[in-house]
Coordinates of C-alpha atoms in Angstrom, one line a residue:
X1 CA -45.3 141.1 41.7
X2 CA -47.7 143.8 41.0
X3 CA -50.4 143.4 38.4
X4 CA -49.3 146.5 36.4
X5 CA -45.5 146.7 36.4
X6 CA -45.6 149.7 34.0
X7 CA -47.0 151.8 36.8
X8 CA -43.8 151.2 38.7
X9 CA -41.1 150.5 36.1
X10 CA -41.1 152.8 33.1
X11 CA -39.9 151.5 29.8
X12 CA -36.3 152.6 28.9
X13 CA -36.2 155.1 26.0
X14 CA -33.8 154.0 23.3
X15 CA -31.3 156.1 21.4
X16 CA -32.8 157.7 18.2
X17 CA -30.2 156.1 15.9
X18 CA -31.8 155.5 12.6
X19 CA -28.8 154.7 10.5
X20 CA -27.0 152.4 12.9
X21 CA -24.1 150.6 11.4
X22 CA -23.2 148.0 14.0
X23 CA -25.7 145.3 12.8
X24 CA -23.6 144.8 9.7
X25 CA -20.3 144.9 11.5
X26 CA -18.2 141.8 12.4
X27 CA -15.6 141.3 15.1
X28 CA -12.4 140.6 13.4
X29 CA -9.9 141.1 16.2
X30 CA -9.9 141.0 20.0
X31 CA -10.5 144.2 22.0
X32 CA -8.1 145.6 24.5
X33 CA -8.8 143.5 27.6
X34 CA -8.8 145.0 31.1
X35 CA -9.3 142.8 34.1
X36 CA -11.0 144.4 37.1
X37 CA -11.1 141.2 39.2
X38 CA -8.8 142.8 41.8
X39 CA -10.9 145.9 42.1
X40 CA -14.5 145.6 41.0
X41 CA -14.5 141.9 41.5
X42 CA -12.8 142.1 44.9
X43 CA -15.1 144.8 46.3
X44 CA -18.1 142.6 45.6
X45 CA -16.8 139.6 47.7
X46 CA -18.3 138.7 51.0
X47 CA -14.7 138.4 52.3
X48 CA -12.3 140.6 50.2
X49 CA -9.0 139.1 49.2
X50 CA -5.9 139.4 51.3
X51 CA -2.7 140.8 49.9
X52 CA -1.3 137.3 49.4
X53 CA -4.5 136.2 47.6
X54 CA -4.5 139.3 45.4
X55 CA -0.9 138.6 44.5
X56 CA -1.7 135.1 43.5
X57 CA -4.6 136.3 41.4
X58 CA -2.5 139.0 39.8
X59 CA 0.2 136.6 38.8
X60 CA -2.5 134.4 37.1
X61 CA -3.9 137.3 35.2
X62 CA -0.4 138.1 33.9
X63 CA 0.1 134.4 32.9
X64 CA -3.2 134.5 31.1
X65 CA -2.0 137.5 29.1
X66 CA -3.7 140.5 30.4
X67 CA -1.8 143.7 29.7
X68 CA -4.0 146.0 31.7
X69 CA -5.0 145.0 35.2
X70 CA -7.0 147.2 37.6
X71 CA -5.2 146.4 40.9
X72 CA -7.3 148.2 43.4
X73 CA -9.0 151.2 45.0
X74 CA -6.0 152.5 47.0
X75 CA -7.8 155.6 48.5
X76 CA -10.6 153.4 49.8
X77 CA -8.7 150.5 51.3
X78 CA -5.4 150.2 53.1
X79 CA -5.2 146.6 51.9
X80 CA -5.4 147.8 48.3
X81 CA -2.9 150.6 49.0
X82 CA -0.4 148.2 50.5
X83 CA -0.9 145.7 47.7
X84 CA -0.1 148.3 45.1
X85 CA 3.0 149.3 46.9
X86 CA 4.1 145.7 47.2
X87 CA 3.7 145.2 43.4
X88 CA 5.9 148.2 42.7
X89 CA 8.5 147.9 45.5
X90 CA 9.1 144.2 44.8
X91 CA 9.2 144.7 41.0
X92 CA 6.4 142.3 40.4
X93 CA 4.8 144.1 37.4
X94 CA 6.2 143.0 34.0
X95 CA 7.3 145.7 31.7
X96 CA 4.5 145.0 29.2
X97 CA 1.8 145.2 31.9
X98 CA 0.1 148.4 32.9
X99 CA -1.6 148.6 36.3
X100 CA -4.8 150.6 36.8
X101 CA -6.0 152.3 40.0
X102 CA -9.4 153.7 40.6
X103 CA -10.3 156.9 42.5
X104 CA -13.4 159.0 43.1
X105 CA -13.3 162.6 41.7
X106 CA -12.0 164.2 44.9
X107 CA -8.7 165.9 45.4
X108 CA -7.6 164.2 48.6
X109 CA -8.5 160.8 47.2
X110 CA -6.7 161.6 43.9
X111 CA -3.5 162.5 45.8
X112 CA -3.5 159.3 47.8
X113 CA -4.1 157.3 44.7
X114 CA -1.2 158.9 42.9
X115 CA 1.0 158.4 46.0
X116 CA 0.1 154.6 45.9
X117 CA 1.7 154.2 42.5
X118 CA 4.8 156.2 42.9
X119 CA 7.7 154.5 41.2
X120 CA 5.5 152.5 38.7
X121 CA 6.6 152.5 35.1
X122 CA 3.2 152.9 33.6
X123 CA -0.2 153.6 35.2
X124 CA -3.8 154.1 34.1
X125 CA -5.3 156.6 36.5
X126 CA -9.0 155.9 36.5
X127 CA -11.4 158.6 37.7
X128 CA -15.2 158.4 37.9
X129 CA -18.3 160.2 38.9
X130 CA -22.0 159.5 38.3
X131 CA -23.9 161.6 35.8
X132 CA -27.4 160.1 35.8
X133 CA -30.6 162.0 36.8
X134 CA -31.1 159.7 39.8
X135 CA -27.6 160.5 41.2
X136 CA -27.9 164.2 40.4
X137 CA -31.2 164.4 42.2
X138 CA -30.9 161.8 45.0
X139 CA -27.2 161.5 45.8
X140 CA -25.6 164.8 45.0
X141 CA -28.6 167.2 45.0
X142 CA -27.1 169.1 42.1
X143 CA -27.7 169.8 38.4
X144 CA -26.0 168.9 35.2
X145 CA -23.5 171.7 35.6
X146 CA -22.6 170.5 39.1
X147 CA -21.6 166.9 38.1
X148 CA -19.9 168.2 34.9
X149 CA -17.8 170.5 37.1
X150 CA -16.8 167.6 39.3
X151 CA -15.5 165.6 36.3
X152 CA -13.6 168.5 34.8
X153 CA -12.1 169.7 38.1
X154 CA -10.9 166.2 38.9
X155 CA -9.3 165.9 35.5
X156 CA -7.5 169.2 35.9
X157 CA -6.2 168.1 39.3
X158 CA -5.0 164.7 37.9
X159 CA -3.2 166.4 35.0
X160 CA -1.2 168.6 37.4
X161 CA -0.4 165.8 39.9
X162 CA 0.7 163.4 37.1
X163 CA 2.9 166.1 35.6
X164 CA 4.7 166.3 38.9
X165 CA 5.6 162.6 38.7
X166 CA 7.1 162.4 35.2
X167 CA 9.0 159.1 35.8
X168 CA 5.6 157.3 35.3
X169 CA 4.0 157.0 32.0
X170 CA 0.4 158.1 32.7
X171 CA -2.8 157.2 30.9
X172 CA -5.9 159.0 32.0
X173 CA -9.2 157.1 32.1
X174 CA -12.6 158.7 32.8
X175 CA -15.8 156.8 33.5
X176 CA -19.2 158.6 33.5
X177 CA -20.7 156.2 36.0
X178 CA -24.2 155.2 35.2
X179 CA -23.6 156.1 31.5
X180 CA -26.3 153.7 30.3
X181 CA -29.0 155.6 32.3
X182 CA -27.6 159.1 31.5
X183 CA -29.0 161.4 28.8
X184 CA -26.7 160.6 26.0
X185 CA -26.1 164.2 24.8
X186 CA -25.2 165.2 28.3
X187 CA -22.8 162.2 28.7
X188 CA -21.1 163.3 25.4
X189 CA -20.9 166.9 26.7
X190 CA -19.1 165.8 29.9
X191 CA -16.8 163.4 28.1
X192 CA -15.8 166.0 25.6
X193 CA -15.0 168.5 28.4
X194 CA -12.9 165.9 30.2
X195 CA -10.9 165.1 27.1
X196 CA -10.4 168.8 26.4
X197 CA -9.2 169.3 30.0
X198 CA -6.7 166.5 29.7
X199 CA -5.6 167.7 26.2
X200 CA -4.1 164.4 25.1
X201 CA -1.4 164.1 22.5
X202 CA -2.0 161.7 19.6
X203 CA 0.3 159.1 21.1
X204 CA -1.2 159.5 24.6
X205 CA -4.8 158.7 24.1
X206 CA -7.5 159.2 26.8
X207 CA -9.6 156.2 27.8
X208 CA -13.3 157.0 27.9
X209 CA -15.0 154.1 29.7
X210 CA -18.8 154.0 29.2
X211 CA -20.2 151.6 31.8
X212 CA -23.5 150.0 31.9
X213 CA -23.4 150.4 35.7
X214 CA -26.8 148.9 35.7
X215 CA -28.1 147.1 32.6
X216 CA -31.1 149.2 31.6
X217 CA -32.3 147.6 28.4
X218 CA -31.6 145.1 25.6
X219 CA -28.1 144.7 24.3
X220 CA -28.9 146.4 21.0
X221 CA -29.8 149.6 22.9
X222 CA -26.4 149.6 24.6
X223 CA -24.8 149.1 21.2
X224 CA -26.8 152.1 19.9
X225 CA -25.5 154.2 22.8
X226 CA -21.9 153.2 22.1
X227 CA -22.2 153.8 18.3
X228 CA -23.7 157.2 18.9
X229 CA -20.8 158.2 21.2
X230 CA -18.3 156.6 18.8
X231 CA -19.7 158.8 16.0
X232 CA -20.2 162.0 17.9
X233 CA -17.4 162.3 20.4
X234 CA -15.0 165.2 19.8
X235 CA -11.4 164.2 19.4
X236 CA -12.4 160.6 18.7
X237 CA -8.9 160.0 17.2
X238 CA -7.4 160.7 20.6
X239 CA -9.7 158.4 22.5
X240 CA -9.7 154.7 23.4
X241 CA -13.4 153.9 23.7
X242 CA -14.0 151.4 26.5
X243 CA -17.1 149.6 27.8
X244 CA -17.8 148.1 31.2
X245 CA -21.1 146.1 31.0
X246 CA -22.8 144.7 34.1
X247 CA -25.1 141.7 33.9
X248 CA -28.3 142.9 35.7
X249 CA -30.5 141.7 32.8
X250 CA -28.3 138.6 32.1
X251 CA -27.1 139.9 28.7
X252 CA -23.7 141.5 29.5
X253 CA -21.8 139.2 27.1
X254 CA -24.1 140.1 24.2
X255 CA -24.0 143.8 25.2
X256 CA -20.2 143.7 25.1
X257 CA -20.0 141.9 21.8
X258 CA -22.5 144.3 20.2
X259 CA -20.6 147.3 21.7
X260 CA -17.4 146.1 20.0
X261 CA -19.3 145.9 16.7
X262 CA -20.5 149.5 17.5
X263 CA -17.0 150.9 17.8
X264 CA -15.7 150.1 21.3
X265 CA -11.9 149.4 21.4
X266 CA -11.7 148.0 24.9
X267 CA -13.6 145.8 27.4
X268 CA -13.5 145.8 31.2
X269 CA -14.7 142.8 33.1
X270 CA -13.9 139.9 35.4
X271 CA -13.1 136.2 34.9
X272 CA -16.3 134.2 35.1
X273 CA -18.4 137.3 35.5
X274 CA -17.7 138.2 39.2
X275 CA -18.8 141.6 40.4
X276 CA -21.5 143.6 42.2
X277 CA -25.0 142.2 42.0
X278 CA -25.2 139.9 39.0
X279 CA -21.6 140.7 38.1
X280 CA -19.4 142.3 35.4
X281 CA -19.2 140.9 31.9
X282 CA -17.5 137.6 31.8
X283 CA -14.1 137.9 30.1
X284 CA -13.7 134.1 29.8
X285 CA -16.8 133.7 27.8
X286 CA -16.1 136.8 25.7
X287 CA -12.6 135.5 24.9
X288 CA -13.6 132.0 24.0
X289 CA -16.5 133.2 22.0
X290 CA -13.9 134.9 19.8
X291 CA -11.8 131.7 19.8
X292 CA -14.8 129.7 18.6
X293 CA -15.1 132.0 15.6
X294 CA -11.5 131.6 14.6
X295 CA -10.1 134.7 16.3
X296 CA -7.4 134.2 18.9
X297 CA -8.3 136.4 21.8
X298 CA -4.7 137.0 22.9
X299 CA -5.6 135.5 26.3
X300 CA -4.5 132.0 27.1
X301 CA -7.1 129.7 28.6
X302 CA -5.3 126.5 27.6
X303 CA -5.8 125.1 31.1
X304 CA -9.3 126.3 31.9
X305 CA -9.7 124.1 34.9
X306 CA -6.6 125.5 36.6
X307 CA -7.9 129.1 36.1
X308 CA -11.3 128.1 37.4
X309 CA -9.8 126.5 40.5
X310 CA -7.7 129.6 41.3
X311 CA -10.7 132.0 40.8
X312 CA -12.9 129.8 43.0
X313 CA -10.3 129.7 45.7
X314 CA -9.5 133.4 45.6
X315 CA -13.2 134.6 45.3
X316 CA -14.6 131.8 47.5
X317 CA -17.4 131.6 45.0
X318 CA -18.1 128.6 42.8
X319 CA -18.2 128.7 39.0
X320 CA -21.6 127.3 37.8
X321 CA -21.5 123.8 36.4
X322 CA -23.2 125.1 33.2
X323 CA -20.8 128.0 32.8
X324 CA -19.9 128.3 29.1
X325 CA -16.5 126.7 28.3
X326 CA -15.5 126.2 31.9
X327 CA -18.4 124.5 33.7
X328 CA -18.1 121.0 34.9
X329 CA -21.0 119.9 32.7
X330 CA -20.6 122.2 29.7
X331 CA -19.0 119.6 27.5
X332 CA -21.3 116.8 28.8
X333 CA -24.3 115.3 27.1
X334 CA -26.9 113.2 28.9
X335 CA -29.5 113.2 26.1
X336 CA -29.5 110.1 23.9
X337 CA -29.9 112.1 20.7
X338 CA -27.1 114.5 21.6
X339 CA -24.8 111.6 22.6
X340 CA -25.4 109.8 19.3
X341 CA -24.6 113.0 17.3
X342 CA -21.4 113.6 19.3
X343 CA -20.3 110.0 18.9
X344 CA -20.8 110.2 15.2
X345 CA -19.0 113.6 15.1
X346 CA -15.9 112.2 16.8
X347 CA -15.9 109.2 14.4
X348 CA -15.6 111.4 11.3
X349 CA -13.6 114.3 12.8
X350 CA -10.4 115.0 10.9
X351 CA -7.3 116.0 12.7
X352 CA -6.5 118.7 10.1
X353 CA -9.9 120.0 9.1
X354 CA -12.4 122.3 10.7
X355 CA -13.9 121.3 14.0
X356 CA -17.3 119.8 13.2
X357 CA -18.6 117.8 16.2
X358 CA -22.3 118.5 16.9
X359 CA -23.1 120.2 20.2
X360 CA -19.5 121.1 20.9
X361 CA -18.6 124.6 19.7
X362 CA -14.9 124.1 20.5
X363 CA -12.7 121.1 21.0
X364 CA -12.6 120.5 24.8
X365 CA -8.9 119.5 24.4
X366 CA -8.1 123.1 23.4
X367 CA -8.8 124.2 27.0
X368 CA -7.3 121.0 28.5
X369 CA -10.6 119.3 29.1
X370 CA -10.6 115.6 28.5
X371 CA -13.2 113.7 26.5
X372 CA -13.9 111.5 29.5
X373 CA -16.9 113.5 30.6
X374 CA -18.2 114.5 27.2
X375 CA -20.8 111.8 27.5
X376 CA -22.4 110.7 30.8
X377 CA -25.3 108.4 31.2
X378 CA -28.6 108.6 33.1
X379 CA -32.2 107.6 32.4
X380 CA -32.3 110.2 29.5
X381 CA -29.4 108.6 27.6
X382 CA -29.4 106.3 24.7
X383 CA -27.3 103.8 22.8
X384 CA -24.9 106.4 21.5
X385 CA -23.8 107.5 24.9
X386 CA -23.5 104.1 26.3
X387 CA -21.5 102.7 23.4
X388 CA -19.3 105.9 23.3
X389 CA -18.3 105.3 26.9
X390 CA -17.6 101.6 26.3
X391 CA -15.4 102.5 23.4
X392 CA -13.5 105.2 25.3
X393 CA -13.0 103.1 28.4
X394 CA -12.3 99.6 26.9
X395 CA -12.1 100.0 23.2
X396 CA -15.3 98.0 22.6
X397 CA -17.1 98.8 19.3
X398 CA -20.6 97.5 19.6
X399 CA -22.7 97.0 16.5
X400 CA -25.9 99.1 16.4
X401 CA -28.4 96.4 17.5
X402 CA -26.2 95.4 20.4
X403 CA -25.9 99.1 21.4
X404 CA -29.7 99.2 21.5
X405 CA -30.0 96.1 23.6
X406 CA -27.3 97.0 26.1
X407 CA -28.5 100.7 26.4
X408 CA -31.9 99.3 27.6
X409 CA -30.1 97.3 30.2
X410 CA -28.2 100.4 31.4
X411 CA -31.3 102.5 31.3
X412 CA -33.1 100.0 33.5
X413 CA -30.4 100.3 36.1
X414 CA -30.5 104.2 35.9
X415 CA -34.3 104.1 36.2
X416 CA -34.2 101.8 39.2
X417 CA -31.5 103.8 41.1
X418 CA -32.6 107.3 39.9
X419 CA -28.9 108.2 39.5
X420 CA -26.2 108.7 36.8
X421 CA -24.5 105.5 35.7
X422 CA -20.7 106.1 35.6
X423 CA -18.4 104.9 32.9
X424 CA -16.9 102.3 35.3
X425 CA -20.4 101.1 36.1
X426 CA -21.2 100.6 32.4
X427 CA -18.0 98.7 31.8
X428 CA -18.7 96.4 34.8
X429 CA -22.4 95.9 33.7
X430 CA -21.3 95.0 30.1
X431 CA -18.7 92.5 31.3
X432 CA -21.2 90.9 33.7
X433 CA -24.0 90.7 31.1
X434 CA -21.9 89.4 28.3
X435 CA -18.2 88.5 28.9
X436 CA -19.0 86.7 32.2
X437 CA -22.0 84.9 30.9
X438 CA -20.4 81.4 31.2
X439 CA -23.1 79.4 32.9
X440 CA -23.6 76.6 32.2
X441 CA -21.4 76.5 29.1
X442 CA -17.7 77.3 29.2
X443 CA -15.5 77.1 26.1
X444 CA -12.2 75.5 26.9
X445 CA -10.7 75.5 23.4
X446 CA -11.1 74.2 19.9
X447 CA -9.3 72.1 17.2
X448 CA -9.7 71.7 13.5
X449 CA -9.6 68.2 11.9
X450 CA -9.2 67.2 8.3
X451 CA -10.4 70.7 7.1
X452 CA -10.0 71.9 3.5
X453 CA -11.0 75.0 1.5
X454 CA -14.6 73.9 1.1
X455 CA -15.3 72.4 4.5
X456 CA -14.1 73.1 8.1
X457 CA -14.4 70.4 10.7
X458 CA -14.2 71.7 14.2
X459 CA -14.1 70.1 17.7
X460 CA -15.1 72.5 20.6
X461 CA -14.0 71.6 24.1
X462 CA -16.6 72.7 26.6
X463 CA -17.3 72.4 30.3
X464 CA -20.6 72.4 32.2
X465 CA -19.9 75.0 34.9
X466 CA -22.8 73.6 37.0
X467 CA -22.0 69.8 36.8
X468 CA -18.2 70.1 36.1
X469 CA -18.6 67.6 33.2
X470 CA -16.5 68.2 30.1
X471 CA -17.1 67.3 26.5
X472 CA -16.1 67.8 22.9
X473 CA -18.8 69.1 20.4
X474 CA -18.2 68.4 16.7
X475 CA -19.5 70.3 13.7
X476 CA -18.8 71.1 10.1
X477 CA -19.4 74.1 7.9
X478 CA -18.0 76.5 5.3
X479 CA -15.9 78.4 7.9
X480 CA -15.0 78.3 11.6
X481 CA -18.1 80.2 12.7
X482 CA -20.5 78.1 10.6
X483 CA -18.8 74.9 11.8
X484 CA -19.0 76.0 15.5
X485 CA -22.7 77.0 15.0
X486 CA -23.4 73.5 13.7
X487 CA -21.6 72.0 16.7
X488 CA -23.7 74.0 19.2
X489 CA -26.9 73.5 17.3
X490 CA -26.5 69.7 17.6
X491 CA -26.6 69.9 21.4
X492 CA -29.0 72.8 22.1
X493 CA -32.1 71.1 20.8
X494 CA -33.4 73.7 18.3
X495 CA -32.3 75.5 15.1
X496 CA -29.4 78.0 15.5
X497 CA -28.4 80.6 12.9
X498 CA -25.8 83.4 13.0
X499 CA -27.7 86.5 11.9
X500 CA -24.9 89.0 12.2
X501 CA -21.2 89.0 13.1
X502 CA -18.7 91.7 14.0
X503 CA -15.2 91.5 15.1
X504 CA -12.3 93.9 15.9
X505 CA -9.0 94.0 17.8
X506 CA -8.6 95.6 21.2
X507 CA -5.2 96.7 22.3
X508 CA -1.9 96.3 20.4
X509 CA 1.1 93.9 20.3
X510 CA 1.3 91.0 22.7
X511 CA -1.6 92.5 24.7
X512 CA -4.1 92.6 21.9
X513 CA -7.2 90.5 21.9
X514 CA -10.0 89.9 19.5
X515 CA -13.6 91.0 20.3
X516 CA -16.5 89.2 18.6
X517 CA -20.1 90.3 18.7
X518 CA -22.7 87.8 17.4
X519 CA -26.4 88.1 16.8
X520 CA -27.8 84.6 17.0
X521 CA -31.3 83.3 16.2
X522 CA -32.5 80.4 18.3
X523 CA -35.8 79.0 17.1
X524 CA -38.0 82.1 17.1
X525 CA -35.8 84.2 19.4
X526 CA -32.8 86.4 18.8
X527 CA -30.0 86.8 21.4
X528 CA -26.6 88.5 21.4
X529 CA -23.4 86.9 22.5
X530 CA -20.0 88.5 23.0
X531 CA -16.6 86.7 23.1
X532 CA -13.1 87.9 23.8
X533 CA -9.9 85.9 23.2
X534 CA -6.4 86.1 21.9
X535 CA -7.5 84.0 18.9
X536 CA -10.2 85.4 16.7
X537 CA -11.8 81.9 16.0
X538 CA -12.0 81.2 19.8
X539 CA -13.5 84.6 20.4
X540 CA -16.3 83.8 17.9
X541 CA -16.9 80.4 19.6
X542 CA -17.1 82.1 23.0
X543 CA -19.6 84.5 21.5
X544 CA -21.8 81.6 20.4
X545 CA -21.6 80.0 23.9
X546 CA -22.4 83.4 25.5
X547 CA -25.5 83.7 23.3
X548 CA -26.7 80.2 24.4
X549 CA -26.0 81.0 28.1
X550 CA -27.8 84.3 27.9
X551 CA -30.7 82.6 26.1
X552 CA -31.1 80.2 28.9
X553 CA -30.7 82.8 31.7
X554 CA -33.5 84.8 29.9
X555 CA -35.8 81.9 30.1
X556 CA -35.6 80.4 26.6
X557 CA -36.0 76.7 26.3
X558 CA -32.4 75.7 25.6
X559 CA -31.4 72.1 26.2
X560 CA -28.3 73.5 28.1
X561 CA -28.4 70.8 30.8
X562 CA -27.4 68.3 28.1
X563 CA -24.7 70.6 26.7
X564 CA -22.0 68.2 27.6
X565 CA -23.8 65.0 26.9
X566 CA -25.9 65.2 23.7
X567 CA -23.9 64.3 20.6
X568 CA -20.7 64.6 22.7
X569 CA -18.5 61.9 24.2
X570 CA -16.9 62.5 27.6
X571 CA -13.2 63.1 27.1
X572 CA -10.1 63.3 29.4
X573 CA -8.7 66.6 30.4
X574 CA -6.0 66.7 27.8
X575 CA -8.6 66.9 25.0
X576 CA -9.3 70.6 26.0
X577 CA -6.6 72.8 24.5
X578 CA -7.0 76.2 23.0
X579 CA -6.4 76.3 19.3

């Protein structure tokens, strides 16, 4: 990079449009869409598509809903010529779809192009020639009059050749290539002359396509250029004003949207932004941007992954993981604060109201993306993401403090491995840490004896997993949890209090189970326990036992070795039956 870029790259001069109207405009309907994937997109590929591949792509474009499709450059490629013939001769073009073919402004190329579409019902004949000072000086070695004459002569030839093939309904399209870098008064002069040469009827409008062949400045400058042309072109009522933005500065989508606000009727581009250099404007992003604002784009991306796979296979180019709407990671949050907001958004989302989930501009389900990958966990994640994945995978609804504790456990694993922790990993880690914490104390069952409304008397059958000894622990309290806590406190050797308690059902019908989450204070320490059982009381007792087992494994001084001896008589096997 040079120290003074201004000495090499002059600043672009904007259009002197003082009373611009587009900043106050809103997009209220979709533009006319024209896919140039099979022409502009294809010519930019390392290995251009075969006829079979182009046919597969064409059929997908039709299925998506494109009514105008540029199918090739027949005068420049025998593959393109033969593909166009195949579409026509095999009647593969639906009646409501118009194919478009491109040609340079040369008589021999025009004739070959028109020959390629013989027999087609409706065709857009697209002619172009560059007008910019660089092309006039460097490529053609001519002046303004010279490039204008090329455009007008080509139009005159096209009109005569099309008239000789009246069975086809023709639409003429002219592109002043490099429009964005051409003096705007001169671009208007040439476009007016082209429209006059074609002399369109009111019901047979000419398409004037104004390409940002190379993006020259900020999107607002392109919008000014489009509005100026929109307001100053002769016979505007007989013109469909089209734009073809490229992405050299990375702002093609914004340029296209502002151009529509400035008066453009039509947009040319490619799926996922394929095209020369940095690509054409991305029609997927444009369409779904409209969708996110409550405007149906008249294009169907209900299965975005299917479309993405096809485009990747046909173009042999990957779609970026962060691509808007279609990228693998675009609906995924790793950040803890993002995950927490998304989790809360889903919790309050109404099935009938407006979509209001933070960080997700559209519902992933609308483009057939599942919620499975909305939250993924790595070292940057927090409790919201971890608990969301547990809830999605297993139906577990952890209370907030337990979310915080378990997320630290998951984060430690992610920090140690340096990798993402999958949903399956999180489920396995939770089960290992809590539901499988049965050493040394295992709950075999419980019974209630002589209980009344004011006092519950409980006997808990337990087994020491290390020694194999079994015992019954007895306790009384104002409810099953209080009575069980008293029974365990008698044998653990220090005060035991249930600080918090949550329960919910998992599953439905005969396969349902009760989940219990318990925050327990043992002496000066707090520990969490989790229990699952078909009986809610037994689930709570298992949660208490889990808390004691986890306290011991974490080094707390719990008299767990006497768990089946202190205040408990050894009993035969038949004393252990689940309530």
